[in-house]
């Protein structure tokens, strides 16, 4: 027996995946782990047939935990809050070996917690359509019982969280911001005037005190003069919030400083949850995009070797979270205009300004199915620029060049229809093709200087991850925050809260 | 009106004063010109009231920085530092080595599962 889910893809430039049936079948109540046949979006649209679940393993013989084992599991559960797991389990430290019933209850709680810490707190049905990056199915039981029998319980516990520095940075940040909150957090700034270098007023002292709460490098001077050290502190804060580091405190900086500490903690928790959706063995060569910060980095052997600014989807045209593999680069790509963009944006321009489409290189082409489509010819006018980096996904998004270079100079770069525009696409193409002797940088440049469209397959596919990070720690341990442009942090927090509730576990 | 009525009671005022007043009104006021007084009328000049300084000081006074207090430009960020910052923003994926923890076992050797 198999379970089928019909997935309909609207033919447009970006995603609209409608799961017409089946989501309810795989969404699970409570805190249960995704099943073996967990919902996984296919690489291409169509009918997805999931394999039937494997036969249930034979029932395990009851296990009685020793006092030491029980203490380790209880300590693990008591540390849930420090790992950002919202569900708390109130359980007392045992003083004697547990009987079989209590052992079973404690093991069940430990396995539930292990699933949450390893693969996240959501059930499959909780994921939004655009959250295409989803955790792999994880069954903690085999490794748990193996560790238990080999005396390796501590190691099993230690290896549950995501094994990445990014997650650990958030965990440390969570502890720090909870300490700040416990000490009273901060109040909104009382002044509304702009403050710049050289200003003298009581507001300057207030600003310095506010910055010092998050930035230990800010001195404790009570001076009312906006001096050089304060200027540098303001610039550091602006960089942490993704703002233009002008050093002048104006409305955007005040707004960022006025976000309550409790909201910053919620952001950290949401981002810790997203780390749990990543595989525990990320490929060492890969491309990562932070959608919220509109920046891209190429990792070679886990080390960053190229980074650049990007432009990501504007609110309403969200760039989806996903993982895929870039398989080819299209040089001089034409742009097949999605019907929605043609209807909503281009045809009105033609009506208002006859000849607009022709002047901008658009033409109507016939499709194999008898339909028609608007296409913009390759060349300097093409909205895709000179490079398109292709990867399979259900959202019809990709990385590409753009003739609209001005957007890269902005600090708010969420302006696309959902695709990811790159600041230096030629540099990325050269890096991805560096092992192909045919496609030297000179050959690439010669090809894009013409208008012929060429598809170049990569020597080996390169993994790409479109991620949504609104909180992250920099190398010096300082927390950085971005706005939540799509509102996904608050959506995620709501879903986690709905899944979790505090429980009490009583061991006799 | 009161002023005009009072003026009518003083017909002996100097015509020069009248002319001066008219010139003043026509030259300085941007309002529509007042109707010209009749020949036998004169216009009294009411001095502009001098405002009394009674403006409260703003709670916070921000001094304009002197011309020489120009903010120095931010220091240049090296390409390596920028890449490090971008890598942090896209997700620091350096692996954490937990192999020590994995090998660790309780010293008392009682970590094995007990018999059912």
Coordinates of C-alpha atoms in Angstrom, one line a residue:
Chain A
X1 CA 0.0 0.0 0.0
X2 CA 1.3 3.5 -0.8
X3 CA 0.1 6.9 0.1
X4 CA -0.2 9.5 -2.8
X5 CA -0.1 13.2 -2.5
X6 CA -1.1 15.4 -5.5
X7 CA 1.1 18.4 -5.8
X8 CA 0.0 21.1 -8.2
X9 CA 2.6 23.6 -9.3
X10 CA 1.3 26.8 -10.8
X11 CA 3.5 27.7 -13.7
X12 CA 5.0 30.9 -12.6
X13 CA 8.3 32.3 -11.7
X14 CA 8.0 31.5 -8.1
X15 CA 6.3 29.1 -5.9
X16 CA 2.8 28.3 -5.3
X17 CA 2.6 24.8 -4.1
X18 CA -0.8 23.6 -3.3
X19 CA -0.9 20.4 -1.4
X20 CA -4.4 19.4 -2.3
X21 CA -4.5 16.2 -0.3
X22 CA -2.4 14.4 2.2
X23 CA -1.0 17.1 4.4
X24 CA -3.5 16.3 7.1
X25 CA -2.6 12.7 6.8
X26 CA 1.0 13.3 7.7
X27 CA 0.5 16.0 10.3
X28 CA 0.7 14.6 13.7
X29 CA -0.6 15.5 17.0
X30 CA 1.5 16.4 19.9
X31 CA 5.2 16.3 19.8
X32 CA 5.7 13.1 17.8
X33 CA 8.5 12.8 15.4
X34 CA 7.9 12.9 11.7
X35 CA 7.2 9.4 10.5
X36 CA 9.5 7.6 8.1
X37 CA 7.2 8.6 5.2
X38 CA 7.4 12.3 6.3
X39 CA 6.2 14.9 3.8
X40 CA 9.1 15.8 1.6
X41 CA 8.6 18.1 -1.3
X42 CA 9.6 16.5 -4.5
X43 CA 12.3 17.9 -6.8
X44 CA 9.7 18.4 -9.5
X45 CA 6.0 18.7 -9.5
X46 CA 3.5 15.9 -10.0
X47 CA 2.3 12.9 -8.0
X48 CA 4.5 12.0 -5.1
X49 CA 4.3 8.5 -4.0
X50 CA 5.7 7.8 -0.6
X51 CA 7.0 4.4 0.4
X52 CA 5.0 2.6 3.1
X53 CA 6.4 2.8 6.5
X54 CA 8.8 0.0 7.4
X55 CA 7.4 -2.8 9.6
X56 CA 7.4 -2.0 13.2
X57 CA 10.4 -3.3 15.0
X58 CA 9.8 -6.1 17.6
X59 CA 8.8 -4.8 21.0
X60 CA 11.8 -4.1 23.2
X61 CA 12.1 -5.8 26.5
X62 CA 11.4 -3.4 29.4
X63 CA 14.4 -1.6 30.6
X64 CA 15.1 -0.4 34.1
X65 CA 17.4 2.6 34.4
X66 CA 20.1 2.8 37.0
X67 CA 20.2 5.8 39.2
X68 CA 23.1 7.2 37.3
X69 CA 21.3 6.7 33.9
X70 CA 18.1 8.3 35.3
X71 CA 20.1 11.3 36.6
X72 CA 21.7 11.9 33.2
X73 CA 18.3 11.8 31.5
X74 CA 16.8 14.1 34.1
X75 CA 19.7 16.5 33.7
X76 CA 19.2 16.4 30.0
X77 CA 15.5 17.3 30.4
X78 CA 16.2 20.0 32.9
X79 CA 18.5 21.6 30.3
X80 CA 15.8 21.9 27.7
X81 CA 15.3 25.6 28.3
X82 CA 18.9 26.3 27.7
X83 CA 18.7 24.6 24.4
X84 CA 15.7 26.8 23.5
X85 CA 13.2 24.0 23.6
X86 CA 10.0 25.6 24.8
X87 CA 8.5 22.5 26.3
X88 CA 9.6 22.1 29.8
X89 CA 9.4 18.9 31.8
X90 CA 9.3 19.2 35.5
X91 CA 10.9 16.1 36.9
X92 CA 12.8 15.6 40.2
X93 CA 16.3 14.1 40.3
X94 CA 15.9 10.4 41.2
X95 CA 17.8 9.0 44.2
X96 CA 17.4 5.3 43.5
X97 CA 17.2 3.0 40.6
X98 CA 13.9 3.3 38.7
X99 CA 11.5 0.5 38.3
X100 CA 10.3 -0.5 34.9
X101 CA 7.3 1.8 34.8
X102 CA 9.2 4.9 35.8
X103 CA 12.0 4.0 33.5
X104 CA 9.5 3.7 30.6
X105 CA 8.1 7.1 31.4
X106 CA 11.5 8.8 31.7
X107 CA 12.7 7.2 28.5
X108 CA 9.6 8.3 26.6
X109 CA 10.1 11.8 27.8
X110 CA 13.8 11.7 26.9
X111 CA 13.0 10.4 23.4
X112 CA 10.4 13.1 22.8
X113 CA 12.9 15.7 23.8
X114 CA 15.6 14.1 21.7
X115 CA 13.4 14.4 18.6
X116 CA 12.7 18.1 19.4
X117 CA 16.3 19.0 20.0
X118 CA 17.6 17.1 16.9
X119 CA 14.9 17.8 14.3
X120 CA 12.7 20.6 15.7
X121 CA 9.5 21.0 17.5
X122 CA 7.1 21.1 14.6
X123 CA 5.1 18.3 13.0
X124 CA 5.3 18.0 9.3
X125 CA 1.9 19.6 8.8
X126 CA 3.0 22.7 10.7
X127 CA 5.3 23.9 7.9
X128 CA 4.3 26.8 5.7
X129 CA 4.5 26.2 2.0
X130 CA 7.5 28.5 1.6
X131 CA 9.3 26.7 4.4
X132 CA 10.7 24.2 1.9
X133 CA 13.7 23.3 4.1
X134 CA 12.5 20.5 6.3
X135 CA 14.2 18.2 8.7
X136 CA 14.9 14.6 7.7
X137 CA 13.0 12.0 9.6
X138 CA 14.8 11.1 12.8
X139 CA 14.1 8.1 15.1
X140 CA 16.2 8.5 18.3
X141 CA 15.3 5.0 19.6
X142 CA 18.0 2.9 18.0
X143 CA 20.9 5.2 18.9
X144 CA 19.5 5.7 22.4
X145 CA 19.3 2.0 23.3
X146 CA 22.7 1.5 21.7
X147 CA 24.2 4.2 23.8
X148 CA 22.4 2.9 26.9
X149 CA 23.8 -0.6 26.4
X150 CA 27.4 0.6 25.7
X151 CA 27.5 3.1 28.5
X152 CA 27.7 6.1 26.1
X153 CA 24.6 7.9 27.2
X154 CA 26.5 11.2 27.8
X155 CA 27.8 11.1 24.2
X156 CA 24.3 10.4 22.8
X157 CA 23.0 13.4 24.7
X158 CA 25.8 15.7 23.6
X159 CA 25.3 14.9 20.0
X160 CA 21.6 15.7 19.8
X161 CA 21.8 19.4 19.0
X162 CA 22.8 20.7 15.6
X163 CA 26.6 20.4 15.4
X164 CA 27.2 23.8 14.0
X165 CA 28.8 26.9 15.5
X166 CA 25.9 29.0 14.3
X167 CA 23.6 27.1 16.6
X168 CA 26.0 27.3 19.5
X169 CA 26.3 31.0 19.0
X170 CA 22.6 31.4 19.3
X171 CA 22.5 29.2 22.4
X172 CA 25.1 31.4 24.1
X173 CA 23.2 34.5 22.9
X174 CA 20.0 33.1 24.3
X175 CA 21.6 32.7 27.8
X176 CA 23.0 36.3 27.5
X177 CA 19.8 37.9 26.5
X178 CA 17.8 36.1 29.1
X179 CA 20.3 37.5 31.7
X180 CA 19.7 40.9 30.2
X181 CA 15.9 40.4 30.4
X182 CA 16.2 39.2 34.0
X183 CA 18.1 42.4 34.9
X184 CA 15.3 44.5 33.5
X185 CA 16.1 44.7 29.8
X186 CA 16.0 48.2 28.4
X187 CA 13.4 50.9 28.0
X188 CA 12.5 52.6 24.7
X189 CA 14.7 55.7 24.1
X190 CA 13.0 58.8 25.4
X191 CA 14.3 61.1 22.8
X192 CA 13.2 61.5 19.2
X193 CA 15.8 63.9 17.8
X194 CA 18.6 62.7 15.6
X195 CA 22.0 62.5 17.4
X196 CA 25.2 62.8 15.5
X197 CA 28.9 63.1 16.3
X198 CA 29.6 66.2 18.3
X199 CA 26.1 66.6 19.8
X200 CA 25.9 67.5 23.5
X201 CA 22.7 66.7 25.4
X202 CA 21.4 64.4 28.1
X203 CA 20.1 62.1 25.3
X204 CA 23.7 61.2 24.5
X205 CA 24.2 59.8 27.9
X206 CA 20.9 57.8 27.6
X207 CA 22.1 56.5 24.2
X208 CA 25.4 55.4 25.6
X209 CA 23.7 53.6 28.5
X210 CA 21.4 51.8 26.1
X211 CA 24.2 50.6 23.8
X212 CA 26.2 49.4 26.8
X213 CA 23.5 46.8 27.6
X214 CA 24.3 44.8 24.5
X215 CA 27.8 45.9 23.7
X216 CA 30.4 45.4 26.4
X217 CA 32.9 47.5 24.6
X218 CA 30.9 50.7 25.3
X219 CA 32.4 52.6 28.2
X220 CA 30.4 53.6 31.3
X221 CA 31.1 57.3 30.9
X222 CA 28.2 59.6 31.8
X223 CA 29.4 62.2 29.4
X224 CA 26.8 64.1 27.5
X225 CA 29.0 64.6 24.5
X226 CA 28.7 62.4 21.4
X227 CA 32.4 61.5 21.2
X228 CA 34.5 59.2 19.0
X229 CA 34.1 56.1 21.1
X230 CA 30.3 56.6 21.0
X231 CA 30.4 57.1 17.3
X232 CA 32.2 53.8 16.9
X233 CA 29.7 52.1 19.2
X234 CA 26.8 53.4 17.2
X235 CA 28.3 52.1 14.0
X236 CA 28.9 48.7 15.6
X237 CA 25.2 48.6 16.6
X238 CA 24.1 49.7 13.2
X239 CA 26.1 46.9 11.6
X240 CA 24.6 44.4 14.1
X241 CA 21.1 45.5 13.0
X242 CA 22.0 45.4 9.3
X243 CA 21.7 49.2 9.0
X244 CA 23.9 51.7 7.1
X245 CA 26.7 52.4 9.6
X246 CA 26.5 56.2 9.3
X247 CA 27.1 56.7 13.0
X248 CA 24.1 59.0 13.2
X249 CA 21.2 57.9 15.4
X250 CA 18.1 58.5 13.4
X251 CA 14.8 56.8 13.1
X252 CA 15.9 53.4 11.9
X253 CA 18.5 53.1 14.5
X254 CA 16.2 54.2 17.3
X255 CA 13.6 51.7 16.1
X256 CA 16.1 48.8 16.2
X257 CA 17.3 49.9 19.7
X258 CA 13.7 50.0 20.9
X259 CA 12.9 46.4 20.0
X260 CA 12.3 44.9 23.4
X261 CA 14.7 42.3 24.7
X262 CA 11.8 39.8 24.9
X263 CA 11.4 40.1 21.2
X264 CA 15.1 39.6 20.6
X265 CA 14.8 36.4 22.7
X266 CA 11.9 35.2 20.5
X267 CA 14.0 35.8 17.4
X268 CA 16.9 33.8 18.8
X269 CA 14.5 30.9 19.7
X270 CA 13.0 30.9 16.2
X271 CA 16.4 30.8 14.6
X272 CA 17.6 28.0 16.8
X273 CA 14.6 26.0 15.7
X274 CA 15.5 26.6 12.0
X275 CA 19.0 25.3 12.6
X276 CA 17.4 22.0 13.6
X277 CA 15.9 21.7 10.1
X278 CA 19.3 21.6 8.5
X279 CA 21.0 18.2 7.9
X280 CA 23.6 17.3 10.5
X281 CA 26.1 16.6 7.7
X282 CA 25.9 19.7 5.5
X283 CA 28.1 19.2 2.4
X284 CA 31.4 21.0 2.9
X285 CA 31.2 22.7 -0.5
X286 CA 28.0 24.7 -0.8
X287 CA 26.3 28.1 -1.3
X288 CA 24.3 29.7 1.4
X289 CA 21.9 32.6 1.1
X290 CA 20.4 34.5 4.0
X291 CA 17.1 35.7 2.7
X292 CA 16.5 38.1 5.5
X293 CA 19.9 39.7 5.3
X294 CA 20.1 39.5 1.5
X295 CA 23.7 38.1 1.4
X296 CA 25.3 35.1 -0.2
X297 CA 28.4 33.1 0.8
X298 CA 30.2 30.3 -1.0
X299 CA 31.8 27.7 1.2
X300 CA 34.7 25.6 0.0
X301 CA 35.6 22.8 2.4
X302 CA 33.5 24.6 5.0
X303 CA 35.6 27.8 4.7
X304 CA 34.0 30.9 3.1
X305 CA 35.7 31.7 -0.2
X306 CA 33.3 34.2 -1.8
X307 CA 30.6 36.4 -0.5
X308 CA 28.4 39.1 -2.0
X309 CA 25.3 41.1 -1.6
X310 CA 22.1 39.8 -2.9
X311 CA 18.5 41.0 -3.5
X312 CA 15.8 38.7 -2.2
X313 CA 12.0 38.6 -2.4
X314 CA 10.0 41.5 -1.2
X315 CA 7.3 40.8 1.4
X316 CA 4.4 39.3 -0.6
X317 CA 6.9 37.7 -3.1
X318 CA 8.8 35.8 -0.5
X319 CA 11.9 33.9 -1.4
X320 CA 11.3 30.4 -0.1
X321 CA 13.6 28.5 2.3
X322 CA 14.9 25.4 0.4
X323 CA 17.8 23.3 -0.3
X324 CA 18.8 22.0 -3.8
X325 CA 21.8 21.6 -6.1
X326 CA 22.9 24.0 -8.8
X327 CA 23.4 21.8 -11.9
X328 CA 24.0 24.4 -14.6
X329 CA 24.7 28.0 -15.5
X330 CA 22.8 29.7 -18.3
X331 CA 24.8 32.4 -20.0
X332 CA 22.7 35.1 -21.6
X333 CA 19.4 33.7 -20.4
X334 CA 16.2 34.9 -21.9
X335 CA 13.5 35.7 -19.5
X336 CA 10.3 33.7 -19.7
X337 CA 7.8 36.1 -18.1
X338 CA 5.4 34.5 -15.8
X339 CA 1.8 35.2 -16.6
X340 CA 1.2 37.0 -13.3
X341 CA 4.0 39.5 -13.9
X342 CA 2.9 40.0 -17.5
X343 CA -0.6 40.7 -16.5
X344 CA 0.1 42.7 -13.4
X345 CA 3.1 44.7 -14.4
X346 CA 4.1 44.6 -18.1
X347 CA 0.8 44.7 -20.0
X348 CA -0.4 47.8 -18.1
X349 CA 2.9 49.5 -19.0
X350 CA 2.3 48.6 -22.7
X351 CA -1.2 50.0 -22.6
X352 CA 0.0 53.2 -20.9
X353 CA 3.0 53.6 -23.1
X354 CA 2.6 51.8 -26.5
X355 CA 5.8 50.2 -27.8
X356 CA 7.1 49.6 -24.3
X357 CA 7.4 45.9 -24.7
X358 CA 9.2 46.1 -28.1
X359 CA 11.6 48.7 -26.8
X360 CA 12.5 46.5 -23.9
X361 CA 13.1 43.4 -25.9
X362 CA 9.9 41.5 -25.2
X363 CA 8.2 39.3 -27.8
X364 CA 5.4 36.8 -27.8
X365 CA 6.5 33.2 -28.3
X366 CA 4.3 30.1 -29.0
X367 CA 4.5 27.2 -26.7
X368 CA 4.4 23.5 -27.6
X369 CA 0.9 23.2 -26.0
X370 CA -0.4 25.9 -28.3
X371 CA -0.4 28.6 -25.7
X372 CA 1.7 31.8 -25.8
X373 CA 4.2 33.4 -23.5
X374 CA 5.9 36.7 -23.2
X375 CA 9.7 36.4 -23.4
X376 CA 12.4 39.0 -23.0
X377 CA 15.3 38.3 -25.3
X378 CA 18.8 37.7 -23.8
X379 CA 21.0 40.8 -23.7
X380 CA 21.7 43.9 -21.7
X381 CA 18.0 44.5 -21.1
X382 CA 17.1 41.0 -19.9
X383 CA 15.9 41.0 -16.3
X384 CA 18.0 38.0 -15.7
X385 CA 21.2 39.8 -16.8
X386 CA 24.0 37.6 -18.2
X387 CA 23.9 34.7 -15.8
X388 CA 21.3 32.4 -14.4
X389 CA 22.2 29.6 -11.9
X390 CA 19.7 26.8 -12.3
X391 CA 18.6 24.4 -9.6
X392 CA 15.6 22.2 -9.3
X393 CA 12.9 23.4 -7.0
X394 CA 9.1 23.7 -6.7
X395 CA 9.1 27.4 -6.5
X396 CA 10.6 28.3 -9.8
X397 CA 13.3 30.5 -8.2
X398 CA 16.9 30.6 -9.0
X399 CA 20.0 32.8 -8.6
X400 CA 20.7 35.3 -11.4
X401 CA 22.4 38.5 -12.5
X402 CA 20.4 41.7 -12.9
X403 CA 20.7 44.9 -14.9
X404 CA 19.4 46.8 -11.9
X405 CA 22.6 47.2 -10.1
X406 CA 21.6 50.2 -8.0
X407 CA 19.7 48.0 -5.5
X408 CA 22.9 46.4 -4.2
X409 CA 23.9 49.8 -2.8
X410 CA 20.9 49.7 -0.4
X411 CA 20.9 48.2 3.0
X412 CA 17.3 47.1 2.6
X413 CA 17.5 44.7 -0.4
X414 CA 14.3 42.8 -0.3
X415 CA 13.0 43.8 -3.7
X416 CA 12.7 40.9 -6.1
X417 CA 9.8 38.8 -7.1
X418 CA 11.2 35.8 -5.2
X419 CA 14.4 35.0 -7.1
X420 CA 17.8 35.8 -5.7
X421 CA 19.7 38.5 -7.6
X422 CA 23.5 38.5 -7.2
X423 CA 25.9 41.4 -7.0
X424 CA 28.9 39.5 -8.6
X425 CA 27.5 36.7 -10.7
X426 CA 30.6 36.5 -12.9
X427 CA 32.7 35.8 -9.9
X428 CA 30.4 33.0 -8.8
X429 CA 30.3 31.5 -12.4
X430 CA 34.1 31.5 -12.5
X431 CA 34.3 29.8 -9.1
X432 CA 31.8 27.1 -10.0
X433 CA 33.5 26.4 -13.3
X434 CA 37.1 26.6 -12.1
X435 CA 37.5 22.8 -12.6
X436 CA 36.3 23.0 -16.2
X437 CA 39.2 23.8 -18.5
X438 CA 36.8 24.8 -21.3
X439 CA 35.3 27.6 -19.2
X440 CA 38.1 29.8 -18.2
X441 CA 37.2 33.3 -17.0
X442 CA 38.2 34.6 -20.4
X443 CA 35.9 32.1 -22.2
X444 CA 33.0 33.0 -19.9
X445 CA 33.5 36.7 -20.5
X446 CA 33.7 36.1 -24.3
X447 CA 30.5 34.1 -24.2
X448 CA 28.5 36.7 -22.2
X449 CA 29.7 39.5 -24.4
X450 CA 27.6 38.0 -27.2
X451 CA 23.9 37.3 -27.0
X452 CA 23.8 33.6 -27.7
X453 CA 22.2 31.6 -25.0
X454 CA 24.4 28.8 -23.7
X455 CA 23.7 26.3 -20.9
X456 CA 26.9 25.1 -19.2
X457 CA 26.6 22.1 -16.9
X458 CA 28.7 22.2 -13.8
X459 CA 31.4 19.5 -13.5
X460 CA 29.6 18.5 -10.3
X461 CA 26.4 19.8 -8.8
X462 CA 26.9 22.3 -6.0
X463 CA 24.5 22.4 -3.0
X464 CA 22.6 25.6 -2.4
X465 CA 20.7 26.5 0.7
X466 CA 18.3 29.4 0.9
X467 CA 18.0 30.1 4.6
X468 CA 16.1 32.7 6.7
X469 CA 18.3 33.9 9.6
X470 CA 17.1 37.0 11.6
X471 CA 19.4 36.3 14.5
X472 CA 23.0 35.1 14.4
X473 CA 26.2 35.5 16.3
X474 CA 29.3 37.0 14.7
X475 CA 32.7 35.7 15.3
X476 CA 33.2 37.9 18.4
X477 CA 30.1 36.4 20.0
X478 CA 28.0 39.5 19.5
X479 CA 24.4 38.9 18.5
X480 CA 23.2 40.4 15.2
X481 CA 19.6 40.9 14.4
X482 CA 17.6 41.6 11.2
X483 CA 14.0 42.6 10.8
X484 CA 11.6 39.8 10.3
X485 CA 10.5 41.0 6.9
X486 CA 8.2 38.0 6.2
X487 CA 6.8 37.6 9.7
X488 CA 8.1 34.1 9.8
X489 CA 9.6 34.4 13.3
X490 CA 6.3 35.2 14.8
X491 CA 4.5 32.5 12.8
X492 CA 7.0 30.0 13.9
X493 CA 6.8 31.0 17.6
X494 CA 3.0 30.6 17.4
X495 CA 3.3 27.2 15.9
X496 CA 5.9 26.0 18.5
X497 CA 3.7 27.3 21.3
X498 CA 0.8 25.4 20.0
X499 CA 2.8 22.2 20.0
X500 CA 4.3 22.5 23.4
X501 CA 3.0 22.7 26.8
X502 CA 4.7 22.2 30.1
X503 CA 4.3 18.8 31.6
X504 CA 5.1 17.3 34.9
X505 CA 6.8 13.9 35.1
X506 CA 6.5 12.2 38.4
X507 CA 8.8 9.3 39.2
X508 CA 7.9 7.3 42.2
Chain B
X1 CA -12.9 101.1 14.9
X2 CA -12.2 102.7 18.3
X3 CA -9.0 104.1 16.9
X4 CA -10.7 105.7 13.9
X5 CA -13.5 107.1 16.1
X6 CA -10.9 108.7 18.3
X7 CA -9.0 110.0 15.4
X8 CA -12.1 111.8 14.1
X9 CA -12.2 113.7 17.4
X10 CA -8.7 115.0 16.7
X11 CA -9.0 116.7 13.3
X12 CA -6.0 119.0 14.1
X13 CA -3.4 116.3 13.7
X14 CA -0.7 117.0 11.1
X15 CA -1.5 115.9 7.5
X16 CA 2.2 114.9 7.3
X17 CA 1.5 112.2 9.9
X18 CA -1.4 111.0 7.9
X19 CA 0.7 110.6 4.8
X20 CA 3.5 108.9 6.7
X21 CA 1.0 106.4 8.1
X22 CA -0.4 105.7 4.6
X23 CA 3.1 105.1 3.2
X24 CA 4.0 102.8 6.1
X25 CA 0.8 100.7 5.6
X26 CA 1.2 100.5 1.9
X27 CA 4.9 99.7 2.0
X28 CA 5.1 97.2 4.8
X29 CA 1.8 95.4 4.8
X30 CA 1.1 92.5 2.5
X31 CA -2.5 92.6 3.3
X32 CA -5.0 94.1 0.9
X33 CA -4.7 97.8 1.2
X34 CA -7.0 99.5 3.6
X35 CA -9.5 101.9 2.1
X36 CA -8.0 105.3 1.9
X37 CA -9.2 107.6 4.7
X38 CA -11.2 110.5 3.8
X39 CA -9.4 113.8 3.5
X40 CA -10.6 115.0 6.8
X41 CA -9.5 111.8 8.5
X42 CA -6.2 110.9 10.0
X43 CA -4.8 107.5 11.0
X44 CA -3.2 107.0 14.3
X45 CA -0.1 104.9 14.3
X46 CA -0.2 102.0 16.8
X47 CA 3.2 100.7 17.5
X48 CA 3.7 97.0 17.1
X49 CA 3.6 95.2 20.4
X50 CA 6.9 94.0 21.5
X51 CA 6.8 90.3 22.3
X52 CA 7.8 89.4 25.8
X53 CA 10.3 86.6 26.0
X54 CA 8.4 83.8 27.7
X55 CA 9.3 80.8 25.7
X56 CA 10.1 77.7 27.8
X57 CA 13.4 76.1 27.1
X58 CA 13.1 72.7 25.4
X59 CA 13.7 69.8 27.7
X60 CA 16.7 68.6 25.7
X61 CA 18.8 71.1 23.9
X62 CA 21.0 69.6 21.2
X63 CA 23.8 71.8 20.3
X64 CA 24.7 72.0 16.7
X65 CA 28.2 70.6 16.4
X66 CA 30.8 73.1 15.6
X67 CA 32.0 73.0 12.0
X68 CA 35.2 71.3 12.9
X69 CA 33.3 68.4 14.6
X70 CA 32.8 66.4 11.5
X71 CA 32.4 62.7 12.0
X72 CA 35.5 60.8 10.8
X73 CA 34.6 58.2 8.1
X74 CA 34.2 54.7 9.3
X75 CA 37.3 52.5 9.0
X76 CA 37.6 50.5 5.9
X77 CA 36.5 46.9 6.4
X78 CA 38.9 44.4 4.9
X79 CA 37.7 41.9 2.3
X80 CA 38.4 39.1 4.7
X81 CA 36.5 40.8 7.6
X82 CA 33.5 41.4 5.2
X83 CA 33.5 37.8 4.1
X84 CA 33.6 36.6 7.7
X85 CA 30.7 38.9 8.5
X86 CA 28.8 37.6 5.5
X87 CA 29.6 34.0 6.5
X88 CA 28.2 34.6 9.9
X89 CA 25.1 36.1 8.4
X90 CA 24.5 33.2 6.1
X91 CA 25.0 30.7 9.0
X92 CA 28.3 29.7 10.7
X93 CA 28.5 26.1 9.8
X94 CA 31.8 25.2 11.3
X95 CA 31.4 21.8 12.8
X96 CA 31.5 21.4 16.6
X97 CA 33.7 18.5 17.6
X98 CA 31.8 16.6 20.3
X99 CA 34.0 13.5 20.0
X100 CA 35.3 13.9 23.6
X101 CA 31.7 13.9 24.9
X102 CA 30.9 10.9 22.7
X103 CA 33.6 8.8 24.3
X104 CA 32.8 9.9 27.8
X105 CA 31.2 7.3 30.0
X106 CA 30.4 7.6 33.7
X107 CA 33.4 6.7 35.8
X108 CA 31.4 4.3 38.0
X109 CA 30.8 2.0 35.1
X110 CA 27.1 1.7 36.0
X111 CA 25.8 3.2 32.8
X112 CA 24.8 -0.1 31.1
X113 CA 21.1 -1.0 31.0
X114 CA 20.1 -3.3 33.8
X115 CA 18.5 -6.6 33.2
X116 CA 14.7 -6.4 32.8

